[in-house]
Amino acid sequence: MASVRPGRVPSEFALPPTSLRVVAGDERPRGAKAAQPVLRSHAPSEVDWDQAATLRALASKRLTARLDGTPTDLESRRQLGRAVILEVVREATEAHFAVEGHAWTVEEQRALAKAVFDLMFGLGRLQPLVDRDDVEDILAVGHDQVFLNLVDGRKVPGPPVASSDRELVQLLQDLGARNDPPRPFSEAHPALHLNLEGARLAASMSVTQRPALVLRRHRMVRVTLDDLVELGTLTPVMASFLAAAVRARKSIVVSGSQGDGKTTLLRALCAEIGPEEVIGVFETERELGLEKLTDQHSVVFSWEERPGSGELGPDGKPVNQYSLYQAMRDSFRFILSRQITGEVRGAEVAQMIMAMESGSGSMSTTHAESARQTMEKLISCAVQSKEYTRESAVMKLARCVHLVVQMRTVYAHGKNGVTRKQRVVDEILAVAPGEGVGGYATTTVFRRNGDSPAAPHVLPDDLRDLARFGFALSQFIADAHRGGVA
């Protein structure tokens, strides 16, 4: 089997040599009657999705009957599903020939069978878009206002992802129901967040003007700081600084706007954690994927928040809910050496602080426009969680957070008119307790100047000790002098 590029969520359907031969001349498909076939040369991608939906309903009914309530795992259902799909496509092909007098080509049958499989087991009409190597994000407002963010930075229109808004909602409900544990999507639960094995999906209904979704592909799951140096995201001296900070167990927050590459950098930072360390990951939806890189770290415990059902228990909380707070509390019996809290969007900051206070050299991501705004964002999240006053939030964050790494997306315009998108480290800020109104002090360690890569700026004395962990201190000093800073 050909290897799959990192971040892809490919359709798993493969059509074996068809039992229905379609040839010109005097031969006709087995089982067909009368007239001579006339072959059409439609492109394999030209799928009649309405027809695929009809065959999907037939195949689903037939699959359910054959399973007859027998417990099976997902792979077994898929294998049987493939066989059932081939049957219904073959029958549909023969029926089409009998009525129209011409047969579908093997390519058309293959495309139709794949579409039915994608509707039953994959991402439906989203699947062909996810299978494309040049697609980074899929955005949909309703079923027909679809746009694709391509890897080269362009945004282009995309094909409809359903036949109607109602069908789009049904697709999203199906995806939520297939999740383990299932996630509801309805007017009572109008937001849906799913990890899709190489992609992240966020969707909404009833609270937006139309059902809406954004699907973001994880293009780089197995990634190192050296990889990001080659891509131009950061410089070698920055990479040595960040690698040393991870080894020295500094707590790091990666910040930036949506789509700036925060999660990718966090994965690269985690790759610097020693392979012998026991790692705990805490996420509202699994996204980092460290638990799958067993050759990188053999012991990773991945906790995921469980929203629970709509029914409330005696404590006033949803039945079967499992919060990040519970996960963090339970994790203290798992002899973890690192606690990674994933994305902080709001109340998760309390778990981030808990992890960082444990002294484990924790790491997280959050959304902020600048490195300095990151601290204010985290303080606001802490206060809004009602776990802290501003004073206590400032005190804890100033002591817990050692470094803020700010990501940014920049665009380079080539001579041929092609715009290239580049994700870069914009600034690295050191944080420490401070006097005065703010309650914390910051030092700019690296900063971009115009279009140039982030360059060395000022290194706090306590961070010089990172040289013991592999930091290229002499290179930092030389580059800083060359830039007229130090």
XYZ file of C-alpha atoms in Angstrom:
486
model
C 0.000 0.000 0.000
C 1.306 3.439 -0.865
C 2.247 5.579 2.096
C -0.134 8.356 3.114
C 1.192 11.861 3.443
C 1.006 13.297 6.978
C -2.236 15.071 7.704
C -4.311 13.299 5.089
C -7.658 11.685 5.856
C -7.917 9.600 2.693
C -10.926 7.640 1.616
C -10.305 3.962 2.289
C -12.381 2.645 -0.594
C -10.618 0.610 -3.254
C -12.573 -1.089 -5.999
C -11.263 -4.585 -6.796
C -11.325 -5.867 -10.364
C -14.948 -5.396 -11.290
C -17.197 -8.372 -11.864
C -19.048 -6.304 -14.444
C -17.167 -6.143 -17.725
C -17.969 -3.159 -19.919
C -16.691 -3.503 -23.454
C -17.628 -2.294 -26.891
C -18.614 -4.459 -29.808
C -20.824 -7.507 -29.538
C -20.175 -8.118 -25.838
C -22.363 -6.713 -23.095
C -22.271 -6.655 -19.293
C -23.007 -9.981 -17.677
C -26.573 -10.092 -16.509
C -27.652 -7.326 -18.888
C -30.216 -7.834 -21.591
C -30.649 -6.857 -25.180
C -29.106 -3.719 -26.540
C -25.486 -3.106 -27.297
C -23.659 -0.836 -24.807
C -22.509 2.591 -25.794
C -19.602 3.688 -23.618
C -19.453 7.231 -22.256
C -16.242 8.979 -21.305
C -17.222 11.020 -18.265
C -14.418 11.956 -15.895
C -14.262 9.720 -12.801
C -14.767 12.789 -10.595
C -18.181 13.532 -12.141
C -20.246 11.750 -9.527
C -24.011 11.975 -9.337
C -24.217 12.521 -5.576
C -27.999 12.240 -5.518
C -27.666 8.793 -7.040
C -24.873 7.976 -4.589
C -27.175 8.978 -1.713
C -29.896 6.667 -3.033
C -27.449 3.762 -3.281
C -26.063 4.603 0.150
C -29.561 4.209 1.658
C -29.948 0.842 -0.083
C -26.471 -0.331 0.939
C -26.984 0.780 4.554
C -30.256 -1.134 4.783
C -28.677 -4.239 3.288
C -25.625 -3.985 5.550
C -27.817 -3.684 8.646
C -29.766 -6.770 7.616
C -26.612 -8.812 7.089
C -25.127 -7.773 10.393
C -28.440 -8.689 12.053
C -27.410 -7.148 15.353
C -24.115 -9.041 15.489
C -21.485 -6.975 17.358
C -18.616 -6.117 15.008
C -15.719 -3.719 15.021
C -15.468 -0.801 12.609
C -13.033 -2.507 10.248
C -15.285 -5.558 9.926
C -18.261 -3.319 9.130
C -16.187 -1.516 6.525
C -15.091 -4.754 4.888
C -18.644 -6.036 4.680
C -19.766 -2.575 3.604
C -17.349 -2.642 0.664
C -18.832 -5.910 -0.542
C -22.387 -4.609 -0.185
C -21.503 -1.392 -2.027
C -20.073 -3.350 -4.946
C -23.304 -5.327 -5.123
C -25.583 -2.300 -5.234
C -23.366 -0.496 -7.747
C -23.313 -3.583 -9.977
C -27.086 -3.869 -9.762
C -27.498 -0.165 -10.515
C -25.159 -0.495 -13.493
C -27.159 -3.365 -14.932
C -30.435 -1.517 -14.345
C -29.043 1.579 -16.039
C -27.951 -0.477 -19.050
C -31.332 -2.132 -19.316
C -33.143 1.219 -19.346
C -30.722 3.510 -21.171
C -29.035 1.069 -23.511
C -25.532 2.122 -22.534
C -23.329 1.205 -19.599
C -21.224 3.150 -17.151
C -17.507 2.810 -17.634
C -15.371 1.068 -15.048
C -14.067 4.492 -14.005
C -17.609 5.768 -13.470
C -18.511 2.691 -11.452
C -15.399 3.101 -9.351
C -16.169 6.779 -8.697
C -19.771 5.963 -7.784
C -18.728 3.138 -5.445
C -16.194 5.403 -3.743
C -18.849 8.099 -3.310
C -21.217 5.605 -1.673
C -18.430 4.404 0.622
C -17.545 7.984 1.554
C -21.186 8.675 2.423
C -21.383 5.562 4.596
C -17.980 5.535 6.276
C -16.127 8.692 5.309
C -16.802 12.406 5.163
C -19.397 12.332 2.412
C -18.950 15.013 -0.218
C -16.200 16.550 1.889
C -14.031 13.471 1.316
C -12.850 14.242 -2.253
C -11.786 17.695 -1.062
C -9.903 16.275 1.916
C -8.182 13.794 -0.407
C -6.643 16.626 -2.417
C -3.015 17.412 -1.580
C -3.415 21.097 -2.419
C -6.279 21.760 0.020
C -5.468 23.056 3.495
C -8.858 24.254 4.784
C -12.478 23.782 3.736
C -14.976 26.498 4.659
C -18.719 26.196 4.072
C -21.589 28.578 4.784
C -24.519 26.354 4.029
C -24.211 23.463 1.623
C -23.325 25.527 -1.429
C -21.169 28.484 -0.371
C -17.907 26.557 -0.202
C -14.357 27.872 -0.302
C -10.994 26.125 -0.227
C -7.827 27.547 1.280
C -5.012 26.093 -0.794
C -1.481 25.435 0.395
C -0.137 28.240 -1.802
C -2.253 30.800 0.053
C -5.058 31.181 -2.498
C -8.741 30.974 -1.578
C -10.853 29.444 -4.350
C -14.518 28.427 -4.676
C -15.311 24.781 -4.017
C -18.145 22.461 -5.054
C -21.271 22.013 -2.894
C -20.704 19.692 0.061
C -24.337 18.543 0.203
C -27.534 18.810 -1.821
C -29.217 21.011 0.782
C -28.590 22.595 4.158
C -30.689 19.856 5.738
C -28.492 17.198 4.148
C -25.385 19.019 5.409
C -26.755 18.976 8.953
C -27.498 15.254 8.576
C -23.918 14.611 7.452
C -22.545 16.483 10.450
C -24.909 14.638 12.786
C -23.720 11.336 11.318
C -20.087 12.320 11.853
C -20.837 13.309 15.436
C -22.683 10.041 16.071
C -19.721 8.031 14.732
C -17.310 9.791 17.069
C -16.086 7.899 20.117
C -17.636 9.075 22.343
C -20.563 10.350 20.238
C -21.018 14.123 20.069
C -24.510 15.572 19.611
C -25.320 18.196 16.983
C -28.784 19.726 17.171
C -30.598 22.920 18.077
C -29.998 22.008 21.714
C -26.296 21.413 20.946
C -25.575 23.844 18.074
C -21.771 23.511 18.111
C -19.785 20.472 16.985
C -16.033 19.938 17.331
C -14.459 16.732 16.044
C -11.031 15.241 15.534
C -11.156 13.388 12.219
C -7.851 11.501 12.166
C -5.675 14.074 10.493
C -8.121 16.950 10.424
C -10.163 19.085 12.777
C -13.778 19.976 12.127
C -15.767 22.788 13.723
C -19.418 23.256 12.810
C -22.460 25.207 13.936
C -26.184 25.271 13.253
C -29.161 27.430 14.313
C -26.854 30.011 15.936
C -25.319 30.910 12.568
C -27.327 32.184 9.596
C -26.939 28.785 7.937
C -25.273 25.522 8.941
C -21.550 26.219 8.727
C -18.303 24.324 9.013
C -14.564 24.711 8.840
C -12.416 21.638 8.276
C -8.683 22.106 8.796
C -6.206 19.453 7.749
C -3.230 18.596 9.922
C -0.618 18.652 7.202
C 2.300 18.102 9.572
C 1.773 15.670 12.447
C 5.259 14.196 12.641
C 7.377 17.349 12.696
C 10.567 18.584 14.360
C 12.152 21.971 14.915
C 14.713 21.072 12.251
C 11.838 20.541 9.807
C 10.533 24.009 10.611
C 13.995 25.493 10.108
C 14.029 23.997 6.608
C 10.591 25.476 5.953
C 11.753 28.914 7.056
C 9.455 29.048 10.087
C 12.343 29.764 12.430
C 16.118 30.139 12.345
C 18.680 27.602 13.595
C 19.543 29.723 16.643
C 15.835 30.022 17.521
C 15.485 26.261 17.160
C 18.414 25.658 19.504
C 16.908 28.112 22.020
C 13.473 26.476 21.994
C 14.878 22.938 22.076
C 16.999 23.856 25.093
C 13.994 25.474 26.780
C 11.998 22.249 26.408
C 14.866 20.158 27.781
C 15.257 22.603 30.679
C 11.550 22.114 31.430
C 10.524 25.699 30.795
C 6.783 26.241 30.442
C 5.907 27.584 26.996
C 2.781 29.134 25.482
C 2.567 29.241 21.678
C 0.264 32.035 20.532
C -1.003 33.438 17.256
C -4.091 34.008 15.174
C -6.183 31.218 13.680
C -4.232 29.221 11.107
C -0.820 30.624 12.056
C 0.713 27.200 12.758
C 0.499 27.093 16.550
C -0.335 23.397 16.782
C 2.403 22.463 14.313
C 5.009 24.307 16.381
C 3.687 22.693 19.563
C 4.133 19.258 17.971
C 7.706 20.171 17.042
C 8.402 21.341 20.600
C 6.997 18.092 21.990
C 9.376 16.174 19.709
C 12.207 17.609 21.848
C 10.880 15.901 24.973
C 13.041 12.935 25.925
C 11.737 9.599 24.595
C 11.846 8.104 28.087
C 9.440 10.669 29.541
C 5.819 9.824 30.333
C 3.548 12.433 28.744
C -0.029 13.395 29.531
C -2.046 15.374 26.969
C -5.277 17.181 27.876
C -7.544 18.447 25.085
C -11.182 19.308 24.570
C -10.860 17.450 21.240
C -7.817 15.312 20.425
C -5.662 17.144 17.940
C -1.956 16.908 18.787
C -1.744 13.203 17.995
C 1.302 12.487 20.177
C -0.233 9.190 21.280
C 0.097 7.906 17.709
C 3.819 8.633 17.405
C 4.858 5.640 19.494
C 8.372 5.584 18.056
C 8.840 9.140 19.327
C 7.375 8.611 22.811
C 6.387 5.131 23.898
C 4.121 6.205 26.783
C 1.601 8.967 26.080
C -1.701 9.215 27.931
C -4.206 11.288 25.955
C -7.216 12.638 27.853
C -10.161 14.126 25.975
C -13.017 16.088 27.457
C -16.386 14.356 27.208
C -19.334 16.768 26.956
C -21.905 14.296 28.260
C -25.538 13.984 27.238
C -28.276 16.602 27.318
C -29.730 15.047 30.472
C -28.662 16.678 33.739
C -27.637 14.654 36.761
C -28.307 15.388 40.455
C -25.267 17.693 40.495
C -26.737 19.838 37.713
C -24.101 18.723 35.199
C -24.673 16.721 32.003
C -24.784 12.981 32.601
C -21.487 11.230 31.734
C -19.634 14.535 31.402
C -15.879 14.287 31.955
C -14.117 17.626 32.280
C -10.505 18.615 31.770
C -10.383 19.404 35.472
C -11.310 15.799 36.270
C -8.750 14.562 33.752
C -6.022 16.734 35.233
C -6.882 15.630 38.756
C -6.924 11.954 37.764
C -3.611 12.312 35.925
C -1.676 12.972 39.119
C -1.771 9.214 39.763
C -0.165 8.443 36.382
C 3.456 9.374 37.264
C 3.598 11.871 34.409
C 6.765 13.809 33.725
C 5.027 16.230 31.312
C 1.523 17.639 31.106
C 0.551 19.231 27.784
C -2.752 21.106 27.943
C -3.303 21.716 24.243
C -5.409 24.709 23.242
C -6.518 27.322 25.778
C -9.630 29.162 24.596
C -11.190 30.068 27.930
C -11.651 28.181 31.179
C -8.947 25.672 30.131
C -6.453 28.223 31.478
C -7.140 26.821 34.956
C -5.856 23.412 33.844
C -2.901 25.077 32.104
C -1.938 26.799 35.351
C -2.417 23.556 37.282
C -0.096 21.740 34.880
C 2.544 24.466 34.922
C 2.463 24.694 38.712
C 3.312 21.005 38.846
C 6.759 21.928 37.511
C 6.550 19.617 34.535
C 7.627 22.019 31.810
C 4.145 22.204 30.343
C 3.180 23.624 26.955
C -0.030 25.060 25.510
C -1.402 27.131 22.638
C -3.770 30.094 22.619
C -5.101 32.754 20.267
C -3.585 36.228 20.526
C -2.460 38.938 18.120
C 0.914 39.535 19.766
C 3.188 37.995 22.369
C 2.407 40.742 24.874
C -1.320 40.421 24.306
C -0.992 36.725 25.098
C -0.427 37.383 28.787
C -3.423 39.716 28.965
C -5.526 37.143 27.101
C -4.590 34.414 29.593
C -5.279 36.729 32.536
C -8.721 37.568 31.117
C -9.488 33.867 30.593
C -8.482 33.113 34.174
C -10.682 35.878 35.583
C -13.645 34.886 33.396
C -13.336 31.301 34.611
C -14.170 32.675 38.086
C -11.324 30.609 39.493
C -9.092 33.649 40.013
C -9.113 37.341 40.715
C -6.971 39.449 38.404
C -4.306 39.733 41.088
C -4.121 35.985 41.692
C -4.185 35.262 37.940
C -1.299 37.676 37.305
C 0.708 36.231 40.176
C 0.276 32.629 39.054
C 0.794 33.234 35.324
C 3.871 35.409 35.904
C 5.433 32.582 37.883
C 4.243 29.719 35.675
C 4.746 30.957 32.109
C 8.409 31.244 31.154
C 8.200 31.856 27.401
C 5.621 33.065 24.886
C 6.282 32.148 21.244
C 4.248 34.245 18.813
C 3.407 32.804 15.391
C 2.373 34.815 12.352
C 1.395 34.182 8.740
C 3.165 36.325 6.148
C 2.784 36.452 2.385
C 5.644 36.692 -0.093
C 4.787 38.052 -3.531
C 6.913 36.503 -6.272
C 7.932 38.112 -9.548
C 5.623 35.787 -11.463
C 2.634 37.062 -9.514
C 2.353 33.964 -7.315
C 1.748 34.671 -3.634
C 3.384 32.242 -1.210
C 2.064 31.809 2.310
C 4.662 31.399 5.044
C 4.143 30.713 8.745
C 6.916 32.171 10.874
C 7.911 32.742 14.477
C 7.320 36.464 14.904
C 8.591 36.956 18.449
C 9.755 35.074 21.521
C 9.064 36.748 24.834
C 10.472 35.828 28.255
C 8.060 36.314 31.165
C 8.902 36.858 34.829
C 7.212 38.255 37.954
C 7.446 42.045 38.049
C 6.605 45.110 40.071
C 4.067 47.816 39.306
C 0.549 47.768 37.940
C 1.067 44.932 35.475
C 2.496 42.501 37.976
C 4.748 40.809 35.425
C 7.764 41.730 33.302
C 8.575 40.730 29.738
C 11.801 40.659 27.747
C 11.971 40.348 23.974
C 14.403 37.511 23.242
C 13.761 37.269 19.476
C 11.801 39.606 17.212
C 11.153 40.030 13.516
C 12.055 43.318 11.878
C 10.112 43.883 8.684
C 10.438 40.940 6.317
C 13.562 39.566 7.995
C 13.428 36.424 10.158
C 13.155 36.953 13.906
C 16.614 37.894 15.165
C 18.239 37.733 18.620
C 17.388 40.683 20.820
C 17.940 40.579 24.599
C 18.607 37.456 26.674
C 17.700 37.575 30.380
C 20.536 36.394 32.606
C 18.604 33.410 33.936
C 18.125 32.075 30.389
C 21.855 31.959 29.719
C 21.785 28.718 31.649
C 20.052 27.152 28.638
C 23.524 26.722 27.150
C 23.814 23.653 29.406
C 20.904 22.155 27.471
C 22.272 22.766 23.983
C 21.397 26.420 23.369
C 23.817 28.051 20.900
C 24.536 30.951 23.257
C 27.656 32.168 21.466
C 25.768 32.306 18.166
C 22.927 34.224 19.815
C 25.367 36.805 21.209
C 27.191 37.121 17.887
C 23.937 37.590 15.963
C 22.687 40.115 18.513
C 25.907 42.149 18.215
C 25.704 41.957 14.447
C 22.194 43.372 14.624
C 23.320 46.169 16.915
C 21.191 44.973 19.839
C 23.505 43.536 22.498
